[in-house]
Amino acid sequence: MHHPFVSIIVPVYNGEKTIAECIESLLAQDYPKDRYESIIFDNNSSDR
């Protein structure tokens, strides 16, 4: 089966408490690791 290359874009704002779970979920996917990229960006959060 052909898997297209996909980009997963995750905007984050004050997500310190939830970002680890989000990343773990992305890494646990069955989709081939060489067929996707994860782009996680933050814009001026007030948490760490």
Short mmCIF file of C-alpha atoms in Angstrom, two decimals:
data_model
loop_
_atom_site.label_atom_id
_atom_site.label_comp_id
_atom_site.label_asym_id
_atom_site.label_seq_id
_atom_site.Cartn_x
_atom_site.Cartn_y
_atom_site.Cartn_z
CA MET A 1 0.00 0.00 0.00
CA HIS A 2 1.27 3.46 -0.90
CA HIS A 3 1.35 5.94 1.97
CA PRO A 4 1.54 9.59 0.88
CA PHE A 5 3.89 11.88 2.73
CA VAL A 6 1.94 14.03 5.18
CA SER A 7 2.73 16.98 7.42
CA ILE A 8 1.13 17.19 10.84
CA ILE A 9 1.00 20.78 12.01
CA VAL A 10 0.36 21.39 15.71
CA PRO A 11 -0.09 24.99 16.83
CA VAL A 12 0.53 25.36 20.56
CA TYR A 13 -0.33 28.18 22.91
CA ASN A 14 0.20 27.67 26.65
CA GLY A 15 0.34 23.93 26.09
CA GLU A 16 3.00 23.02 28.63
CA LYS A 17 0.68 20.58 30.41
CA THR A 18 -0.53 18.81 27.26
CA ILE A 19 2.25 18.92 24.67
CA ALA A 20 4.05 15.79 25.93
CA GLU A 21 0.89 13.70 25.54
CA CYS A 22 0.36 15.15 22.07
CA ILE A 23 3.88 14.22 20.97
CA GLU A 24 3.58 10.73 22.46
CA SER A 25 0.35 10.25 20.54
CA LEU A 26 2.00 11.33 17.29
CA LEU A 27 4.87 8.90 17.84
CA ALA A 28 2.47 6.03 18.61
CA GLN A 29 0.76 6.21 15.21
CA ASP A 30 0.85 3.17 12.91
CA TYR A 31 1.64 5.37 9.94
CA PRO A 32 5.18 4.79 8.62
CA LYS A 33 7.59 7.13 10.40
CA ASP A 34 9.40 7.98 7.18
CA ARG A 35 6.16 9.15 5.56
CA TYR A 36 5.26 12.02 7.86
CA GLU A 37 6.73 15.03 9.56
CA SER A 38 5.50 16.80 12.66
CA ILE A 39 5.74 20.56 12.83
CA ILE A 40 5.03 21.93 16.29
CA PHE A 41 5.12 25.66 16.80
CA ASP A 42 4.46 28.04 19.64
CA ASN A 43 3.63 31.70 19.41
CA ASN A 44 4.33 33.79 22.48
CA SER A 45 3.00 31.48 25.19
CA SER A 46 3.21 32.73 28.75
CA ASP A 47 4.01 29.27 30.17
CA ARG A 48 7.39 27.63 29.61
#
